[in-house]
PDB file of C-alpha atoms in Angstrom:
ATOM      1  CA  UNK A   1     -21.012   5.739 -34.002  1.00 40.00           C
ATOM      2  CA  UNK A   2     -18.710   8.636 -33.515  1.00 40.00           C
ATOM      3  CA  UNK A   3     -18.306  11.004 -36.375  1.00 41.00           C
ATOM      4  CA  UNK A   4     -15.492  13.254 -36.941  1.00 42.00           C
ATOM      5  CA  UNK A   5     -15.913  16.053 -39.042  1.00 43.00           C
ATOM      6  CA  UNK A   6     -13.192  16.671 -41.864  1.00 46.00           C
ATOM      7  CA  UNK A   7     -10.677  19.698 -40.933  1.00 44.00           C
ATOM      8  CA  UNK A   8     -11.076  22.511 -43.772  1.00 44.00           C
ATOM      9  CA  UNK A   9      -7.716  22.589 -46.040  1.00 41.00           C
ATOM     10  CA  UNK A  10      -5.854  25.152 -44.423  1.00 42.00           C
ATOM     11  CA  UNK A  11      -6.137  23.600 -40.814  1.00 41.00           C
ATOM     12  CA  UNK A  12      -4.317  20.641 -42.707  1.00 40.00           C
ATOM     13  CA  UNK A  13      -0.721  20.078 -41.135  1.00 39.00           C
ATOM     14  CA  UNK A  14       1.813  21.646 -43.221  1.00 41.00           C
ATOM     15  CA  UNK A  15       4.856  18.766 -43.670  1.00 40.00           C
ATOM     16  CA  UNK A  16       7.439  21.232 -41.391  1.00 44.00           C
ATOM     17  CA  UNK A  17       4.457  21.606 -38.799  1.00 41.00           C
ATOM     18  CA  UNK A  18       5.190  19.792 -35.092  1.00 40.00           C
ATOM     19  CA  UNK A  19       2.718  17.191 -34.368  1.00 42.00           C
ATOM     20  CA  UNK A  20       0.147  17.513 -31.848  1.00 43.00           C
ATOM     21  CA  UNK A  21       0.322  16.181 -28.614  1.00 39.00           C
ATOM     22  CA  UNK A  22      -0.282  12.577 -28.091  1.00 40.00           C
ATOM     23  CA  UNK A  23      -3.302  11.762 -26.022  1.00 38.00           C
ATOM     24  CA  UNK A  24      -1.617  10.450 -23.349  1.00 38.00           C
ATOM     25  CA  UNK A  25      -0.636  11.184 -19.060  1.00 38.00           C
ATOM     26  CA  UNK A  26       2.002  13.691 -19.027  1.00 40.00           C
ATOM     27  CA  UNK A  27       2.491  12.766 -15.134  1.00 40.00           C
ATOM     28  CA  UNK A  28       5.797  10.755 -14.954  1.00 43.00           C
ATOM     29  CA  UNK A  29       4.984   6.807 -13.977  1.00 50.00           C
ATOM     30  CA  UNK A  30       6.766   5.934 -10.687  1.00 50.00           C
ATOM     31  CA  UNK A  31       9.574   4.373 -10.443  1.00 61.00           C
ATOM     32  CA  UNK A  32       9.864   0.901  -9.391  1.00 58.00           C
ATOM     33  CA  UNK A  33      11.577   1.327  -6.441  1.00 59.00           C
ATOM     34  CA  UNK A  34       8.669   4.131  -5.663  1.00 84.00           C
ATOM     35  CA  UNK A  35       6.448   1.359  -3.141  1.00 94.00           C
ATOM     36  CA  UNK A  36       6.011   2.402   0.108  1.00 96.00           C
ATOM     37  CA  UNK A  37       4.868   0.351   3.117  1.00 97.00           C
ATOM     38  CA  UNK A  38       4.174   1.578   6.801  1.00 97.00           C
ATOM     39  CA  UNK A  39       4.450  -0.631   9.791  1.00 97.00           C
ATOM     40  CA  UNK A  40       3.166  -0.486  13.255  1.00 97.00           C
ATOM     41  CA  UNK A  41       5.105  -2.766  15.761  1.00 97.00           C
ATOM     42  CA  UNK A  42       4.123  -3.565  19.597  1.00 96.00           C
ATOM     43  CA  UNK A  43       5.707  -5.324  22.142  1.00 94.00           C
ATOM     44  CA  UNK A  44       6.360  -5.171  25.681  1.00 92.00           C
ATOM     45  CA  UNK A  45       9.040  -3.632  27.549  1.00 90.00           C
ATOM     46  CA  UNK A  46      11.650  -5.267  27.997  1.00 90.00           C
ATOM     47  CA  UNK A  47      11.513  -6.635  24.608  1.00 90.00           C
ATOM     48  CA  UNK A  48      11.733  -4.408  22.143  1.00 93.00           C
ATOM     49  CA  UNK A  49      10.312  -4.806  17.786  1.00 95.00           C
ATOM     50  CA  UNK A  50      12.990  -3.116  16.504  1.00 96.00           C
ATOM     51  CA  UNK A  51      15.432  -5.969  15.439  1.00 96.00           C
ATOM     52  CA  UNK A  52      12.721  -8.757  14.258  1.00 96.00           C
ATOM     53  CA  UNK A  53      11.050  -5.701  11.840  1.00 97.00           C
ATOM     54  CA  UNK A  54      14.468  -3.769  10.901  1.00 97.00           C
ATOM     55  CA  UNK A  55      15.637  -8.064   9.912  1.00 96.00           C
ATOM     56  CA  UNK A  56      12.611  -8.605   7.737  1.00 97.00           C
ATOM     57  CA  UNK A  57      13.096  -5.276   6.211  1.00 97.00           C
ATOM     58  CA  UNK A  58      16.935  -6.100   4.947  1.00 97.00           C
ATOM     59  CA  UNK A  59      16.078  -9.634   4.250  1.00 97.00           C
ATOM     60  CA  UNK A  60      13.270  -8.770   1.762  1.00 96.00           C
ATOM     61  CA  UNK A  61      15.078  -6.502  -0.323  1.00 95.00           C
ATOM     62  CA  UNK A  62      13.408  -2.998   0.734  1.00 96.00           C
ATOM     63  CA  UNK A  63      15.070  -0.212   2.316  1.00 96.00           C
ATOM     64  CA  UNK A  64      14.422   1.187   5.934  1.00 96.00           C
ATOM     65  CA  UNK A  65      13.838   5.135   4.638  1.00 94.00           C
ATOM     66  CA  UNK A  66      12.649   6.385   8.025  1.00 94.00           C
ATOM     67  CA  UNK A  67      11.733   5.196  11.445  1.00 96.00           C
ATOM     68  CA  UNK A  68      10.715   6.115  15.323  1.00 95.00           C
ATOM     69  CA  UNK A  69      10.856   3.552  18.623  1.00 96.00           C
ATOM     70  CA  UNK A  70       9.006   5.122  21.862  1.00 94.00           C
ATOM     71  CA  UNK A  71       8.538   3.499  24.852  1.00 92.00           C
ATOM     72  CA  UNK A  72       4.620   4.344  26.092  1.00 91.00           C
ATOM     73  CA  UNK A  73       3.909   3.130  29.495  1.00 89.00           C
ATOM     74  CA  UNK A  74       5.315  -0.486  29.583  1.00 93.00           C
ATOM     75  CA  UNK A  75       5.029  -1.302  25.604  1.00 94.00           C
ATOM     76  CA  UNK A  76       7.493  -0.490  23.087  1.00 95.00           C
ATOM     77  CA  UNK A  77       6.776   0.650  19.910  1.00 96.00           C
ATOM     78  CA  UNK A  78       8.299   1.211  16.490  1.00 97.00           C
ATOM     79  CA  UNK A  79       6.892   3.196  13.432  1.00 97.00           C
ATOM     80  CA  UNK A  80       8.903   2.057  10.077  1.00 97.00           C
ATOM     81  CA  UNK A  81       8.854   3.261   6.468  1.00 97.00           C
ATOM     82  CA  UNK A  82       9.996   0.526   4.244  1.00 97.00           C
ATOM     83  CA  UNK A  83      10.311   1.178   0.111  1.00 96.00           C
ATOM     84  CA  UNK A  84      11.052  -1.192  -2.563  1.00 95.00           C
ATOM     85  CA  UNK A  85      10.081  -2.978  -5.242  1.00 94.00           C
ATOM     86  CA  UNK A  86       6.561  -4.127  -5.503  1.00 94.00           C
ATOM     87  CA  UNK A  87       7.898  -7.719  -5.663  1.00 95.00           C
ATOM     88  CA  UNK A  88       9.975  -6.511  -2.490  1.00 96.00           C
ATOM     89  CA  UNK A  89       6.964  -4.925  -0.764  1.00 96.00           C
ATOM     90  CA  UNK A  90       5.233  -7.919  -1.334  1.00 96.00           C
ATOM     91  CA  UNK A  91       7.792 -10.321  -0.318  1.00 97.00           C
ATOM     92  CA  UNK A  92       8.035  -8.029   3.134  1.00 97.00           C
ATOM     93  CA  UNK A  93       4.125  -8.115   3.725  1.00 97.00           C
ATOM     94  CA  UNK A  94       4.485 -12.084   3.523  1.00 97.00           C
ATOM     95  CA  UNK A  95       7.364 -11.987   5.666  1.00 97.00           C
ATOM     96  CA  UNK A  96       5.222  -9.278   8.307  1.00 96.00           C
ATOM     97  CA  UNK A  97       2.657 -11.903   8.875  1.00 95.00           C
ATOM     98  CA  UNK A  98       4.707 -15.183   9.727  1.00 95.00           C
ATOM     99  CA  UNK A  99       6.618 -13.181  11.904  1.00 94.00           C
ATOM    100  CA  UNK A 100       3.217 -11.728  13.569  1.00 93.00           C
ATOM    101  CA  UNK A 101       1.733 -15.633  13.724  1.00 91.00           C
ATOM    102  CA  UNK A 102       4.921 -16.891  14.979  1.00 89.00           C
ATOM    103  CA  UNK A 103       6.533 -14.599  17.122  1.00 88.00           C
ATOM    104  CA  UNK A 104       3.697 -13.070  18.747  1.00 81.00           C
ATOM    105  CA  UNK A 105       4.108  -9.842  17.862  1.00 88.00           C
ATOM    106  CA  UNK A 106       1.571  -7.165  17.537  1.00 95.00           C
ATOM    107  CA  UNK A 107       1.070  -5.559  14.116  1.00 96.00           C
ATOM    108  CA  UNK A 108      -0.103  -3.145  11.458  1.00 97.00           C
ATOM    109  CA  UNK A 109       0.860  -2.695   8.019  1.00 97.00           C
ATOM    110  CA  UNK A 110      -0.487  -1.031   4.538  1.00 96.00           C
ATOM    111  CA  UNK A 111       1.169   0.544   1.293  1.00 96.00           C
ATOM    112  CA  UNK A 112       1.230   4.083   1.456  1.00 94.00           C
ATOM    113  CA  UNK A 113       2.989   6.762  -0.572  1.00 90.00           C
ATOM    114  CA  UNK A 114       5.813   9.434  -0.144  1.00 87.00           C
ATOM    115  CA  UNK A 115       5.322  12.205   2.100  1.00 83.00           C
ATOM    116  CA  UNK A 116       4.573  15.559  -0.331  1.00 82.00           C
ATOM    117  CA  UNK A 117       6.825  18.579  -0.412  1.00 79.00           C
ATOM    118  CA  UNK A 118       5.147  21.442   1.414  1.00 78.00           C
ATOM    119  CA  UNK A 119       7.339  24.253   1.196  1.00 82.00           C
ATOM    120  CA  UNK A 120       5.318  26.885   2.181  1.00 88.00           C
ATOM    121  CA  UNK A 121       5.160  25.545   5.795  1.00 93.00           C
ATOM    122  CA  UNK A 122       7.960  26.832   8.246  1.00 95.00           C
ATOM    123  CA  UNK A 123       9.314  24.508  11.156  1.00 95.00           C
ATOM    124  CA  UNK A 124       8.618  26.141  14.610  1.00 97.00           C
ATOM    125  CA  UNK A 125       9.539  24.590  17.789  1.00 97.00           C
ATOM    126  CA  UNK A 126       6.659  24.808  20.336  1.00 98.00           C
ATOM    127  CA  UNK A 127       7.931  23.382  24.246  1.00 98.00           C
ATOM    128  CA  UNK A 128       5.174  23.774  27.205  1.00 98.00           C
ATOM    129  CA  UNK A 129       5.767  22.718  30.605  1.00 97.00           C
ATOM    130  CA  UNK A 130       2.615  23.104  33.672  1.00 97.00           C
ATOM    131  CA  UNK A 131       1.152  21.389  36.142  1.00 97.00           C
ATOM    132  CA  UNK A 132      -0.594  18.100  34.804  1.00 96.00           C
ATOM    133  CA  UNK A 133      -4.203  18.237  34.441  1.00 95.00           C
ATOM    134  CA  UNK A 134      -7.035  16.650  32.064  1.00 95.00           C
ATOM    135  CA  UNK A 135      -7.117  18.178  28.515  1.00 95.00           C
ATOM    136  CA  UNK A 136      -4.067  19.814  28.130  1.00 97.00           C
ATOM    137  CA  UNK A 137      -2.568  18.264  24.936  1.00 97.00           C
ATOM    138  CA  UNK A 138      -6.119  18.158  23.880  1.00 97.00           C
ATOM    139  CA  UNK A 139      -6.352  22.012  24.363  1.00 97.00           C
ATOM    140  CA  UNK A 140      -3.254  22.358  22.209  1.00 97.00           C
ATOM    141  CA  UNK A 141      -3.913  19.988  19.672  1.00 97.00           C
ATOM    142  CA  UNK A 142      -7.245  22.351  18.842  1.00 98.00           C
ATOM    143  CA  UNK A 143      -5.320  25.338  19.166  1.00 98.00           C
ATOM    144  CA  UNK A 144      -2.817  24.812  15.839  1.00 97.00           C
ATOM    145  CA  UNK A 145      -6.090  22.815  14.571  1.00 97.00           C
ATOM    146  CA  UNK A 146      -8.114  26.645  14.639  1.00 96.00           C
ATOM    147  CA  UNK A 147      -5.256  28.700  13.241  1.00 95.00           C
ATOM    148  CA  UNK A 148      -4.587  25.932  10.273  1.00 94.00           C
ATOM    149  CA  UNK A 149      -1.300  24.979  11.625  1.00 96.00           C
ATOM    150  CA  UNK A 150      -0.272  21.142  11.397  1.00 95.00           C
ATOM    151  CA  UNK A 151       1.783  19.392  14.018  1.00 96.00           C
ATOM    152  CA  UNK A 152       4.390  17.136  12.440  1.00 94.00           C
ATOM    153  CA  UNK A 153       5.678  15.803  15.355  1.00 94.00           C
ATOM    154  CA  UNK A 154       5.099  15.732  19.385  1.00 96.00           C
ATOM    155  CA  UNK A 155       6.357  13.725  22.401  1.00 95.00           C
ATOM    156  CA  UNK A 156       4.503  14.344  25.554  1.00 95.00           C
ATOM    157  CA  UNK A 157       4.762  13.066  28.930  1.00 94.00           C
ATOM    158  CA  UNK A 158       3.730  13.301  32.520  1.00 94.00           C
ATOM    159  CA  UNK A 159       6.301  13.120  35.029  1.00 94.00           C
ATOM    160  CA  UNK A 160       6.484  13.894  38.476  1.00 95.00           C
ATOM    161  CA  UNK A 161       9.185  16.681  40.085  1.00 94.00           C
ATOM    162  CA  UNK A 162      12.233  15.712  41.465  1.00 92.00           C
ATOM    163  CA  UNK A 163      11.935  18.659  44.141  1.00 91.00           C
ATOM    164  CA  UNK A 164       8.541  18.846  44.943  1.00 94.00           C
ATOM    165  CA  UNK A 165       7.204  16.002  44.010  1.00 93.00           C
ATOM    166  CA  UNK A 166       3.806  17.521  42.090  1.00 96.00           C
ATOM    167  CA  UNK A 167       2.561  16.178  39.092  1.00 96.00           C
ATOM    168  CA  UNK A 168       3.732  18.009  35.804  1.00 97.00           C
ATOM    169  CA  UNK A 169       3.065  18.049  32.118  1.00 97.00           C
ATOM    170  CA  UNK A 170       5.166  18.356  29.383  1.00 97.00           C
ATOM    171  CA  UNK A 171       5.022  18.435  25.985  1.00 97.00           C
ATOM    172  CA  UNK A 172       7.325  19.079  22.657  1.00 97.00           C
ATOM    173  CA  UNK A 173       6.011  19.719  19.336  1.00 97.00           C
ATOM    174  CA  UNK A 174       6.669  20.638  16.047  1.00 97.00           C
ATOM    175  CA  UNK A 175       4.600  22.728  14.223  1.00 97.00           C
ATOM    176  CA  UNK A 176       4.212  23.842  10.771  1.00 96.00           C
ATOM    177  CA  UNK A 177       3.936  27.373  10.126  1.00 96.00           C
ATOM    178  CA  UNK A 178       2.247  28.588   6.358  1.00 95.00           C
ATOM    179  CA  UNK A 179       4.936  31.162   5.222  1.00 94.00           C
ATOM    180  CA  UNK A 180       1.609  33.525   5.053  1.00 94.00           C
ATOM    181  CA  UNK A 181       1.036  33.627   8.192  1.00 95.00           C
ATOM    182  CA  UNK A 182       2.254  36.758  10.149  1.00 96.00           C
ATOM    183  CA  UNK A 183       4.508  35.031  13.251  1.00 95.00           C
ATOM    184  CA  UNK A 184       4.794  37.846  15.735  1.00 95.00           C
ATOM    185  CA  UNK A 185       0.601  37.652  15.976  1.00 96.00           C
ATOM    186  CA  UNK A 186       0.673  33.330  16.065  1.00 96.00           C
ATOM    187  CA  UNK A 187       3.685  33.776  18.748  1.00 95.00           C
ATOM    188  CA  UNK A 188       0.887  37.033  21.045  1.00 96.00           C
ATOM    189  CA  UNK A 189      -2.138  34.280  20.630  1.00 97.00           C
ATOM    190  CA  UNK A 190      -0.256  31.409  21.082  1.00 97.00           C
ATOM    191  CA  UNK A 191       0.865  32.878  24.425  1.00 96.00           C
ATOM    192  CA  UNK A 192      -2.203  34.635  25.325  1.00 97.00           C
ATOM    193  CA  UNK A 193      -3.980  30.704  25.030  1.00 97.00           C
ATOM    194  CA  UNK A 194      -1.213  29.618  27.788  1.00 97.00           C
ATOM    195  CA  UNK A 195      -1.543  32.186  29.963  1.00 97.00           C
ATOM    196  CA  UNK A 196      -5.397  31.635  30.203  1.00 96.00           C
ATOM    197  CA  UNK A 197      -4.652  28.163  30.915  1.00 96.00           C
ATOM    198  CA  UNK A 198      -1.362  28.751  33.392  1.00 97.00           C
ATOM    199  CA  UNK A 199       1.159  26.545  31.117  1.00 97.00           C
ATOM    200  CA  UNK A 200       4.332  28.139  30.592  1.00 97.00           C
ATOM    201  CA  UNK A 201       5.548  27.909  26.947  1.00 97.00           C
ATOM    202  CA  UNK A 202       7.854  28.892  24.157  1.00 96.00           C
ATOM    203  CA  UNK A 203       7.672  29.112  20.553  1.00 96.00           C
ATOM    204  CA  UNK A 204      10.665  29.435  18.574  1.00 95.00           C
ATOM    205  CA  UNK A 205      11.842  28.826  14.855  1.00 95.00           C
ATOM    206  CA  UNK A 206      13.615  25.243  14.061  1.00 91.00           C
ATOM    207  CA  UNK A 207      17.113  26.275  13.531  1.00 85.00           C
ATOM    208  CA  UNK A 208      18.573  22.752  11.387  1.00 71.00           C
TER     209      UNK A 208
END
């Protein structure tokens, strides 16, 4: 049995005195609208997902809030961010898996959240371009990792040169920065790192 002892007189509220505090979450509840679903879609080239997952989207009731198509070798791929309701996001799920069963299609789905505000990280543009050979995005990818930089977006590709005909590398990525960090000693490492590997690179601020 919990006991609560009685407040002396003069901690008593006076009648002009604000109340305290109820005992409640002072984090805002999210809205409604606030549900957030991810989807994976695979198909192969020449067919593309786009259309069948940007229809169910629509016809559910959710909004399309962000989205990416690549073409990877001969398969086609699109990355969507759907939000809605939760009777939406539900209706869309349901809708995600007939169309997988009878359509053919390949994919992945699950709720998610929004993406947080992180204004303490600057957009850089990195761009590297060398001869192809095992490990270089790997190489990269634990460079940023060891300096506590995140990547936020990169296309890379392996192509082969119109004049010469020898096998290349090349990569685009977008990095971000912590405010903190001192950029004219990232930029000297960052193109120390290439030249011990013989990639030729740039690294220059995001300018929109």
């Amino acid at each position: 049995m919990l006991v609560t002892a009685r407040a002396p007189a003069r901690a008593a509220i006076q009648p002009d005195a604000m109340p305290e505090a109820p005992l409640t979450d002072s984090t805002p509840r999210p809205s409604p609208t606030e549900n957030h679903l991810l989807i994976n879609a695979y198909t192969t080239h020449p067919e593309s997902p786009l259309l069948p997952v940007t229809r169910r989207i629509a016809d559910s009731g959710c909004n399309l809030v962000d989205a990416r198509l690549a073409t990877v070798g001969r398969d086609v791929s699109v990355t969507a961010l759907a939000t809605g309701s939760w009777d939406s996001v539900a209706k869309l799920e349901a809708m995600l898996t007939r169309l997988e069963r009878e359509e053919g299609l390949k994919l992945v789905w699950y709720r998610t959240g929004p993406k947080q505000t992180q204004s303490n990280l600057l957009p850089y543009i990195v761009e590297v371009i060398a001869a192809d050979k095992p490990g270089i995005l790997f190489q990269l990818a634990d460079f940023f990792d060891r300096q506590g930089i995140t990547i936020e977006n990169l296309q890379s590709t392996r192509y082969r040169a119109m004049q010469t005909g020898a096998e290349m590398f090349s990569a685009q990525v977008t990095i971000g920065v912590p405010a903190n960090m001192h950029i004219a000693a990232l930029r000297d490492d960052f193109l120390e790192f290439c030249d011990h590997l013989n990639l030729d690179a740039i690294m220059d601020p995001m300018k929109f």
